[in-house]
PDB file of C-alpha atoms in Angstrom:
ATOM      1  CA  MET A   8      25.378   5.996  12.503  1.00  0.00           C
ATOM      2  CA  SER A   9      25.975   8.730   9.912  1.00  0.00           C
ATOM      3  CA  SER A  10      23.421  11.464   9.254  1.00  0.00           C
ATOM      4  CA  ALA A  11      22.924  10.207   5.685  1.00  0.00           C
ATOM      5  CA  ARG A  12      22.230   6.683   6.919  1.00  0.00           C
ATOM      6  CA  LYS A  13      19.789   7.945   9.540  1.00  0.00           C
ATOM      7  CA  THR A  14      17.992   9.964   6.883  1.00  0.00           C
ATOM      8  CA  LEU A  15      17.704   7.093   4.410  1.00  0.00           C
ATOM      9  CA  GLU A  16      16.705   4.649   7.149  1.00  0.00           C
ATOM     10  CA  LEU A  17      13.383   6.501   7.487  1.00  0.00           C
ATOM     11  CA  LEU A  18      12.370   5.094   4.096  1.00  0.00           C
ATOM     12  CA  SER A  19      12.452   1.553   5.481  1.00  0.00           C
ATOM     13  CA  PHE A  20       9.546   2.274   7.834  1.00  0.00           C
ATOM     14  CA  PHE A  21       7.078   2.632   4.955  1.00  0.00           C
ATOM     15  CA  SER A  22       5.280  -0.487   3.741  1.00  0.00           C
ATOM     16  CA  THR A  23       2.058  -1.556   2.044  1.00  0.00           C
ATOM     17  CA  ALA A  24       0.538  -1.966   5.492  1.00  0.00           C
ATOM     18  CA  ARG A  25       1.802   1.483   6.519  1.00  0.00           C
ATOM     19  CA  PRO A  26       1.928   3.601   3.339  1.00  0.00           C
ATOM     20  CA  GLU A  27       1.604   6.938   5.141  1.00  0.00           C
ATOM     21  CA  ILE A  28       3.227   8.010   8.395  1.00  0.00           C
ATOM     22  CA  GLY A  29       2.820  11.233  10.335  1.00  0.00           C
ATOM     23  CA  LEU A  30       5.754  13.081  11.861  1.00  0.00           C
ATOM     24  CA  SER A  31       4.941  12.173  15.471  1.00  0.00           C
ATOM     25  CA  GLN A  32       4.373   8.511  14.581  1.00  0.00           C
ATOM     26  CA  LEU A  33       7.638   8.369  12.659  1.00  0.00           C
ATOM     27  CA  CYS A  34       9.472   9.812  15.665  1.00  0.00           C
ATOM     28  CA  ARG A  35       8.122   6.993  17.818  1.00  0.00           C
ATOM     29  CA  ILE A  36       8.930   4.295  15.266  1.00  0.00           C
ATOM     30  CA  ALA A  37      12.450   5.554  14.632  1.00  0.00           C
ATOM     31  CA  GLY A  38      13.122   6.420  18.275  1.00  0.00           C
ATOM     32  CA  ARG A  39      14.289   9.935  17.425  1.00  0.00           C
ATOM     33  CA  ASP A  40      13.413  13.450  18.485  1.00  0.00           C
ATOM     34  CA  LYS A  41      11.002  15.564  16.480  1.00  0.00           C
ATOM     35  CA  ALA A  42      13.482  18.189  15.295  1.00  0.00           C
ATOM     36  CA  THR A  43      15.942  15.617  13.929  1.00  0.00           C
ATOM     37  CA  THR A  44      13.238  13.530  12.263  1.00  0.00           C
ATOM     38  CA  TYR A  45      11.689  16.606  10.642  1.00  0.00           C
ATOM     39  CA  ARG A  46      15.091  17.716   9.324  1.00  0.00           C
ATOM     40  CA  HIS A  47      15.684  14.283   7.780  1.00  0.00           C
ATOM     41  CA  LEU A  48      12.212  14.265   6.253  1.00  0.00           C
ATOM     42  CA  GLN A  49      12.825  17.681   4.728  1.00  0.00           C
ATOM     43  CA  ALA A  50      15.984  16.376   3.069  1.00  0.00           C
ATOM     44  CA  LEU A  51      14.114  13.355   1.698  1.00  0.00           C
ATOM     45  CA  GLU A  52      11.252  15.522   0.479  1.00  0.00           C
ATOM     46  CA  THR A  53      13.614  17.894  -1.334  1.00  0.00           C
ATOM     47  CA  ALA A  54      15.162  14.903  -3.137  1.00  0.00           C
ATOM     48  CA  GLY A  55      11.744  13.475  -4.014  1.00  0.00           C
ATOM     49  CA  PHE A  56      12.070  10.366  -1.860  1.00  0.00           C
ATOM     50  CA  VAL A  57       9.036  11.294   0.259  1.00  0.00           C
ATOM     51  CA  GLU A  58       6.114  13.639  -0.181  1.00  0.00           C
ATOM     52  CA  GLN A  59       3.266  14.893   1.967  1.00  0.00           C
ATOM     53  CA  ASN A  60      -0.284  13.882   1.270  1.00  0.00           C
ATOM     54  CA  PRO A  61      -1.981  17.281   0.801  1.00  0.00           C
ATOM     55  CA  VAL A  62      -5.113  16.037   2.564  1.00  0.00           C
ATOM     56  CA  THR A  63      -3.763  14.084   5.551  1.00  0.00           C
ATOM     57  CA  ARG A  64      -0.397  15.922   5.784  1.00  0.00           C
ATOM     58  CA  GLN A  65       1.206  12.561   6.449  1.00  0.00           C
ATOM     59  CA  TYR A  66       4.326  11.467   4.617  1.00  0.00           C
ATOM     60  CA  ARG A  67       4.453   8.788   1.915  1.00  0.00           C
ATOM     61  CA  LEU A  68       7.096   7.523  -0.493  1.00  0.00           C
ATOM     62  CA  GLY A  69       7.836   9.929  -3.325  1.00  0.00           C
ATOM     63  CA  PRO A  70       8.306   9.490  -7.094  1.00  0.00           C
ATOM     64  CA  ALA A  71      12.109   9.261  -6.841  1.00  0.00           C
ATOM     65  CA  VAL A  72      11.763   5.908  -5.095  1.00  0.00           C
ATOM     66  CA  MET A  73       9.670   4.563  -7.983  1.00  0.00           C
ATOM     67  CA  GLN A  74      12.199   5.807 -10.512  1.00  0.00           C
ATOM     68  CA  LEU A  75      15.085   4.130  -8.697  1.00  0.00           C
ATOM     69  CA  ALA A  76      13.065   0.915  -8.325  1.00  0.00           C
ATOM     70  CA  GLN A  77      12.471   0.851 -12.084  1.00  0.00           C
ATOM     71  CA  VAL A  78      16.159   1.392 -12.797  1.00  0.00           C
ATOM     72  CA  ARG A  79      17.093  -1.344 -10.338  1.00  0.00           C
ATOM     73  CA  GLU A  80      14.703  -3.875 -11.886  1.00  0.00           C
ATOM     74  CA  ALA A  81      15.804  -2.953 -15.406  1.00  0.00           C
ATOM     75  CA  THR A  82      19.498  -3.315 -14.651  1.00  0.00           C
ATOM     76  CA  VAL A  83      19.377  -6.076 -12.007  1.00  0.00           C
ATOM     77  CA  PRO A  84      16.183  -7.990 -12.884  1.00  0.00           C
ATOM     78  CA  ARG A  85      14.890  -9.914  -9.915  1.00  0.00           C
ATOM     79  CA  LYS A  86      11.188  -9.417  -9.264  1.00  0.00           C
ATOM     80  CA  ALA A  87       9.780 -10.220 -12.716  1.00  0.00           C
ATOM     81  CA  SER A  88      11.805 -13.414 -13.066  1.00  0.00           C
ATOM     82  CA  ALA A  89      10.755 -14.628  -9.617  1.00  0.00           C
ATOM     83  CA  GLN A  90       7.057 -13.865 -10.021  1.00  0.00           C
ATOM     84  CA  LEU A  91       5.876 -17.001 -11.860  1.00  0.00           C
ATOM     85  CA  PRO A  92       7.733 -19.569  -9.699  1.00  0.00           C
ATOM     86  CA  MET A  93       6.563 -17.737  -6.583  1.00  0.00           C
ATOM     87  CA  THR A  94       2.932 -17.662  -7.753  1.00  0.00           C
ATOM     88  CA  GLN A  95       3.059 -21.361  -8.626  1.00  0.00           C
ATOM     89  CA  LEU A  96       4.535 -22.079  -5.208  1.00  0.00           C
ATOM     90  CA  ALA A  97       1.631 -20.329  -3.492  1.00  0.00           C
ATOM     91  CA  ASP A  98      -0.923 -22.067  -5.718  1.00  0.00           C
ATOM     92  CA  VAL A  99       0.414 -25.567  -5.117  1.00  0.00           C
ATOM     93  CA  THR A 100       1.077 -25.269  -1.377  1.00  0.00           C
ATOM     94  CA  GLY A 101      -2.011 -23.194  -0.599  1.00  0.00           C
ATOM     95  CA  GLU A 102       0.121 -20.917   1.579  1.00  0.00           C
ATOM     96  CA  THR A 103       1.846 -17.548   1.246  1.00  0.00           C
ATOM     97  CA  ALA A 104       5.013 -17.603  -0.843  1.00  0.00           C
ATOM     98  CA  HIS A 105       7.599 -14.839  -0.856  1.00  0.00           C
ATOM     99  CA  VAL A 106      11.061 -14.011  -2.158  1.00  0.00           C
ATOM    100  CA  SER A 107      13.775 -11.951  -0.475  1.00  0.00           C
ATOM    101  CA  VAL A 108      17.075 -10.556  -1.759  1.00  0.00           C
ATOM    102  CA  LEU A 109      20.335  -9.995   0.102  1.00  0.00           C
ATOM    103  CA  SER A 110      22.177  -6.694  -0.186  1.00  0.00           C
ATOM    104  CA  GLY A 111      25.110  -6.141   2.129  1.00  0.00           C
ATOM    105  CA  ASN A 112      24.035  -7.315   5.576  1.00  0.00           C
ATOM    106  CA  THR A 113      20.330  -6.728   4.966  1.00  0.00           C
ATOM    107  CA  LEU A 114      17.730  -9.135   3.611  1.00  0.00           C
ATOM    108  CA  TYR A 115      15.015  -7.212   1.763  1.00  0.00           C
ATOM    109  CA  ALA A 116      11.501  -8.335   0.841  1.00  0.00           C
ATOM    110  CA  LEU A 117      11.219  -8.526  -2.940  1.00  0.00           C
ATOM    111  CA  ALA A 118       7.727  -9.912  -3.604  1.00  0.00           C
ATOM    112  CA  SER A 119       5.022 -12.065  -2.056  1.00  0.00           C
ATOM    113  CA  CYS A 120       1.937 -13.968  -3.159  1.00  0.00           C
ATOM    114  CA  GLU A 121      -0.932 -15.060  -0.922  1.00  0.00           C
ATOM    115  CA  SER A 122      -2.915 -18.150  -1.834  1.00  0.00           C
ATOM    116  CA  PRO A 123      -6.710 -17.674  -1.818  1.00  0.00           C
ATOM    117  CA  LYS A 124      -7.159 -21.245  -0.578  1.00  0.00           C
ATOM    118  CA  HIS A 125      -7.534 -20.206   3.072  1.00  0.00           C
ATOM    119  CA  GLY A 126      -9.292 -17.244   4.636  1.00  0.00           C
ATOM    120  CA  THR A 127      -6.597 -17.009   7.315  1.00  0.00           C
ATOM    121  CA  ARG A 128      -3.124 -16.752   5.856  1.00  0.00           C
ATOM    122  CA  ALA A 129       0.277 -15.212   6.439  1.00  0.00           C
ATOM    123  CA  VAL A 130       0.724 -11.619   5.268  1.00  0.00           C
ATOM    124  CA  ILE A 131       4.205 -10.357   4.405  1.00  0.00           C
ATOM    125  CA  ASP A 132       4.114  -6.686   5.378  1.00  0.00           C
ATOM    126  CA  ILE A 133       7.724  -6.032   6.332  1.00  0.00           C
ATOM    127  CA  THR A 134      10.484  -4.547   4.186  1.00  0.00           C
ATOM    128  CA  THR A 135      13.455  -6.316   5.793  1.00  0.00           C
ATOM    129  CA  PHE A 136      13.745  -9.714   7.466  1.00  0.00           C
ATOM    130  CA  PRO A 137      15.458 -10.119  10.855  1.00  0.00           C
ATOM    131  CA  LEU A 138      18.267 -12.573  10.195  1.00  0.00           C
ATOM    132  CA  HIS A 139      17.957 -14.392  13.518  1.00  0.00           C
ATOM    133  CA  ALA A 140      14.175 -14.672  13.677  1.00  0.00           C
ATOM    134  CA  THR A 141      12.917 -15.626  10.208  1.00  0.00           C
ATOM    135  CA  ALA A 142      13.363 -18.622   7.930  1.00  0.00           C
ATOM    136  CA  SER A 143      14.594 -16.281   5.188  1.00  0.00           C
ATOM    137  CA  GLY A 144      17.148 -14.831   7.588  1.00  0.00           C
ATOM    138  CA  ILE A 145      18.394 -18.226   8.783  1.00  0.00           C
ATOM    139  CA  CYS A 146      18.703 -19.218   5.124  1.00  0.00           C
ATOM    140  CA  ALA A 147      20.924 -16.190   4.522  1.00  0.00           C
ATOM    141  CA  LEU A 148      23.056 -17.054   7.550  1.00  0.00           C
ATOM    142  CA  ALA A 149      23.413 -20.665   6.404  1.00  0.00           C
ATOM    143  CA  PHE A 150      24.293 -20.027   2.768  1.00  0.00           C
ATOM    144  CA  GLY A 151      25.347 -16.382   2.606  1.00  0.00           C
ATOM    145  CA  PRO A 152      28.602 -14.649   3.570  1.00  0.00           C
ATOM    146  CA  GLU A 153      30.159 -15.489   6.932  1.00  0.00           C
ATOM    147  CA  GLN A 154      30.050 -11.927   8.262  1.00  0.00           C
ATOM    148  CA  LEU A 155      26.253 -12.048   8.372  1.00  0.00           C
ATOM    149  CA  PHE A 156      26.324 -14.148  11.535  1.00  0.00           C
ATOM    150  CA  LYS A 157      28.097 -11.432  13.502  1.00  0.00           C
ATOM    151  CA  SER A 158      25.623  -8.850  12.245  1.00  0.00           C
ATOM    152  CA  ALA A 159      22.645 -11.076  13.059  1.00  0.00           C
ATOM    153  CA  THR A 160      23.744 -11.874  16.598  1.00  0.00           C
ATOM    154  CA  ALA A 161      24.805  -8.347  17.513  1.00  0.00           C
ATOM    155  CA  ARG A 162      21.218  -7.459  18.353  1.00  0.00           C
ATOM    156  CA  MET A 163      18.651 -10.237  18.697  1.00  0.00           C
ATOM    157  CA  THR A 164      15.205  -8.786  19.322  1.00  0.00           C
ATOM    158  CA  PRO A 165      12.853 -11.293  21.028  1.00  0.00           C
ATOM    159  CA  TYR A 166       9.797 -11.023  18.800  1.00  0.00           C
ATOM    160  CA  THR A 167       8.003 -14.008  20.343  1.00  0.00           C
ATOM    161  CA  ALA A 168       8.593 -16.568  23.080  1.00  0.00           C
ATOM    162  CA  ASN A 169      10.163 -18.815  20.403  1.00  0.00           C
ATOM    163  CA  THR A 170      12.676 -16.280  19.063  1.00  0.00           C
ATOM    164  CA  PRO A 171      16.275 -17.505  19.398  1.00  0.00           C
ATOM    165  CA  VAL A 172      18.099 -14.937  21.514  1.00  0.00           C
ATOM    166  CA  THR A 173      21.583 -16.454  21.857  1.00  0.00           C
ATOM    167  CA  PRO A 174      24.281 -17.046  19.222  1.00  0.00           C
ATOM    168  CA  ASP A 175      24.260 -20.766  20.070  1.00  0.00           C
ATOM    169  CA  ALA A 176      20.533 -21.035  19.397  1.00  0.00           C
ATOM    170  CA  VAL A 177      20.912 -19.309  16.048  1.00  0.00           C
ATOM    171  CA  ALA A 178      23.934 -21.448  15.204  1.00  0.00           C
ATOM    172  CA  ARG A 179      21.899 -24.619  15.731  1.00  0.00           C
ATOM    173  CA  LEU A 180      19.256 -23.402  13.281  1.00  0.00           C
ATOM    174  CA  VAL A 181      21.961 -22.513  10.768  1.00  0.00           C
ATOM    175  CA  GLU A 182      23.576 -25.949  11.134  1.00  0.00           C
ATOM    176  CA  ASP A 183      20.234 -27.661  10.523  1.00  0.00           C
ATOM    177  CA  ALA A 184      19.626 -25.521   7.432  1.00  0.00           C
ATOM    178  CA  ARG A 185      23.000 -26.478   5.979  1.00  0.00           C
ATOM    179  CA  ALA A 186      22.370 -30.148   6.664  1.00  0.00           C
ATOM    180  CA  THR A 187      18.902 -30.231   5.095  1.00  0.00           C
ATOM    181  CA  GLY A 188      19.030 -27.422   2.528  1.00  0.00           C
ATOM    182  CA  PHE A 189      16.001 -25.797   4.158  1.00  0.00           C
ATOM    183  CA  ALA A 190      15.832 -23.060   6.802  1.00  0.00           C
ATOM    184  CA  ARG A 191      13.047 -22.995   9.366  1.00  0.00           C
ATOM    185  CA  SER A 192      11.270 -20.442  11.525  1.00  0.00           C
ATOM    186  CA  ASP A 193       8.853 -22.012  14.013  1.00  0.00           C
ATOM    187  CA  ARG A 194       6.754 -19.121  15.357  1.00  0.00           C
ATOM    188  CA  SER A 195       9.917 -17.143  16.091  1.00  0.00           C
ATOM    189  CA  PHE A 196       8.955 -13.911  14.319  1.00  0.00           C
ATOM    190  CA  GLU A 197       5.172 -14.096  14.445  1.00  0.00           C
ATOM    191  CA  ALA A 198       3.500 -16.271  17.062  1.00  0.00           C
ATOM    192  CA  GLU A 199       1.166 -18.011  14.610  1.00  0.00           C
ATOM    193  CA  ILE A 200       3.469 -18.454  11.602  1.00  0.00           C
ATOM    194  CA  HIS A 201       5.693 -21.406  10.673  1.00  0.00           C
ATOM    195  CA  SER A 202       7.993 -20.796   7.700  1.00  0.00           C
ATOM    196  CA  LEU A 203      10.411 -22.736   5.502  1.00  0.00           C
ATOM    197  CA  SER A 204      12.983 -21.295   3.091  1.00  0.00           C
ATOM    198  CA  ALA A 205      15.373 -22.453   0.382  1.00  0.00           C
ATOM    199  CA  PRO A 206      18.355 -20.533  -1.013  1.00  0.00           C
ATOM    200  CA  ILE A 207      18.566 -18.782  -4.383  1.00  0.00           C
ATOM    201  CA  TYR A 208      21.804 -18.124  -6.289  1.00  0.00           C
ATOM    202  CA  ASP A 209      22.552 -15.701  -9.114  1.00  0.00           C
ATOM    203  CA  GLN A 210      25.120 -15.283 -11.885  1.00  0.00           C
ATOM    204  CA  THR A 211      27.883 -14.530  -9.370  1.00  0.00           C
ATOM    205  CA  GLY A 212      27.623 -18.079  -8.047  1.00  0.00           C
ATOM    206  CA  LEU A 213      26.865 -16.676  -4.600  1.00  0.00           C
ATOM    207  CA  PHE A 214      23.777 -16.704  -2.389  1.00  0.00           C
ATOM    208  CA  ALA A 215      21.445 -13.980  -3.648  1.00  0.00           C
ATOM    209  CA  GLY A 216      18.245 -14.473  -1.666  1.00  0.00           C
ATOM    210  CA  ALA A 217      15.648 -16.919  -0.423  1.00  0.00           C
ATOM    211  CA  VAL A 218      12.326 -18.295  -1.559  1.00  0.00           C
ATOM    212  CA  SER A 219       9.988 -19.080   1.311  1.00  0.00           C
ATOM    213  CA  VAL A 220       6.585 -20.334   2.320  1.00  0.00           C
ATOM    214  CA  ALA A 221       4.874 -18.880   5.391  1.00  0.00           C
ATOM    215  CA  CYS A 222       2.153 -21.081   6.842  1.00  0.00           C
ATOM    216  CA  VAL A 223      -0.353 -20.571   9.645  1.00  0.00           C
ATOM    217  CA  ALA A 224       1.150 -22.734  12.411  1.00  0.00           C
ATOM    218  CA  SER A 225      -2.094 -24.546  13.233  1.00  0.00           C
ATOM    219  CA  ARG A 226      -2.164 -25.916   9.654  1.00  0.00           C
ATOM    220  CA  PHE A 227       1.450 -27.057   9.656  1.00  0.00           C
ATOM    221  CA  THR A 228       1.672 -30.862   9.543  1.00  0.00           C
ATOM    222  CA  PRO A 229       4.435 -33.306   8.520  1.00  0.00           C
ATOM    223  CA  ALA A 230       2.596 -33.947   5.244  1.00  0.00           C
ATOM    224  CA  LEU A 231       2.331 -30.220   4.477  1.00  0.00           C
ATOM    225  CA  GLU A 232       5.970 -29.721   5.442  1.00  0.00           C
ATOM    226  CA  HIS A 233       7.028 -32.371   2.931  1.00  0.00           C
ATOM    227  CA  ASP A 234       4.871 -30.816   0.201  1.00  0.00           C
ATOM    228  CA  ILE A 235       6.242 -27.327   0.911  1.00  0.00           C
ATOM    229  CA  LYS A 236       9.850 -28.536   0.842  1.00  0.00           C
ATOM    230  CA  THR A 237       9.284 -30.384  -2.426  1.00  0.00           C
ATOM    231  CA  GLN A 238       7.800 -27.276  -4.031  1.00  0.00           C
ATOM    232  CA  LEU A 239      10.530 -25.043  -2.579  1.00  0.00           C
ATOM    233  CA  VAL A 240      13.088 -27.180  -4.420  1.00  0.00           C
ATOM    234  CA  THR A 241      11.315 -26.521  -7.715  1.00  0.00           C
ATOM    235  CA  ALA A 242      10.937 -22.792  -7.014  1.00  0.00           C
ATOM    236  CA  SER A 243      14.558 -22.409  -5.944  1.00  0.00           C
ATOM    237  CA  ARG A 244      15.792 -24.171  -9.067  1.00  0.00           C
ATOM    238  CA  ASP A 245      13.571 -22.067 -11.327  1.00  0.00           C
ATOM    239  CA  ILE A 246      14.401 -18.693  -9.769  1.00  0.00           C
ATOM    240  CA  THR A 247      18.110 -19.502  -9.585  1.00  0.00           C
ATOM    241  CA  ARG A 248      18.037 -20.391 -13.274  1.00  0.00           C
ATOM    242  CA  ASN A 249      16.133 -17.193 -14.068  1.00  0.00           C
ATOM    243  CA  TRP A 250      18.695 -15.157 -12.147  1.00  0.00           C
ATOM    244  CA  GLY A 251      21.520 -16.703 -14.172  1.00  0.00           C
ATOM    245  CA  GLY A 252      22.828 -18.844 -11.343  1.00  0.00           C
ATOM    246  CA  ALA A 253      23.405 -22.493 -10.563  1.00  0.00           C
ATOM    247  CA  LEU A 254      22.725 -24.345  -7.339  1.00  0.00           C
ATOM    248  CA  PRO A 255      25.797 -25.778  -5.588  1.00  0.00           C
ATOM    249  CA  PRO A 256      25.867 -29.607  -5.699  1.00  0.00           C
ATOM    250  CA  GLU A 257      25.881 -29.742  -1.896  1.00  0.00           C
ATOM    251  CA  ILE A 258      22.468 -28.032  -1.816  1.00  0.00           C
ATOM    252  CA  GLU A 259      20.980 -30.595  -4.182  1.00  0.00           C
ATOM    253  CA  THR A 260      22.541 -33.401  -2.135  1.00  0.00           C
ATOM    254  CA  ALA A 261      21.144 -31.978   1.114  1.00  0.00           C
ATOM    255  CA  TRP A 262      17.672 -31.740  -0.422  1.00  0.00           C
ATOM    256  CA  ALA A 263      17.751 -35.303  -1.699  1.00  0.00           C
ATOM    257  CA  SER A 264      18.929 -36.581   1.680  1.00  0.00           C
ATOM    258  CA  SER A 265      16.403 -34.632   3.754  1.00  0.00           C
ATOM    259  CA  LEU A 266      13.430 -35.579   1.569  1.00  0.00           C
ATOM    260  CA  ALA A 267      14.345 -39.261   1.151  1.00  0.00           C
ATOM    261  CA  PRO A 268      12.902 -41.856   1.315  1.00  0.00           C
ATOM    262  CA  ALA A 269       9.511 -40.226   0.861  1.00  0.00           C
ATOM    263  CA  GLN A 270      10.597 -38.836  -2.489  1.00  0.00           C
ATOM    264  CA  THR A 271      13.719 -39.174  -4.611  1.00  0.00           C
ATOM    265  CA  LEU A 272      14.774 -35.977  -6.335  1.00  0.00           C
ATOM    266  CA  ASP A 273      16.722 -35.737  -9.548  1.00  0.00           C
ATOM    267  CA  ILE A 274      20.046 -34.186  -8.642  1.00  0.00           C
ATOM    268  CA  ALA A 275      21.020 -30.972 -10.443  1.00  0.00           C
ATOM    269  CA  LYS A 276      18.254 -30.851 -13.011  1.00  0.00           C
TER     270      LYS A 276
END
């Protein structure tokens, strides 16, 4: 791994759940020595990508990150055009909805919305989604570029007892996603969370990300699964349209087949 990549990778450890990180804590998280981590932080601080809280002396994201985020959204609009369908998805299903975007071999969290219907609900507090262990990741493997599978299976961290840890196990999940149009994560990333995802496409005609619903596993029933899948179809269509894309006919066909006979969907609205 290059020095530049190691330096920039430190930014990925910050999140809404962990907005500030001290030097020693960051060393433990990144698995690096103190001198190297401090040198990388100094480079990021000089460029404005991180700053030190003058009170706690811990590091937090700097103003340069905000500036780049604004440029990204202005030139490649994603978050704003996904917000309404995602919010509606959370409202109707009563569960947490979220959207992710693919860049290279990494699936990044774009936005999330928690439904107030339940006191206990899924919280999306990660910046990137493990491809082998999340519904969003399986969705990317099923409908994204072929090289993702090699990247996903190169290092399969066992997050829970249900995490697939062999290429064959991941391949079976990918095959099911392609057949049904929906990817699934059954307590494989978090022990109490069951998730479903549907693909999103953009103006390139290629897979661009996933829209997902994360549900507390104890609430997950066949009836709720059907409702979530039905609403995911609507959200995927809306976000894909907003991103200038079109859903491949085979996705619409897979949805209609997997949801029939309980509900007949209009193909390619």
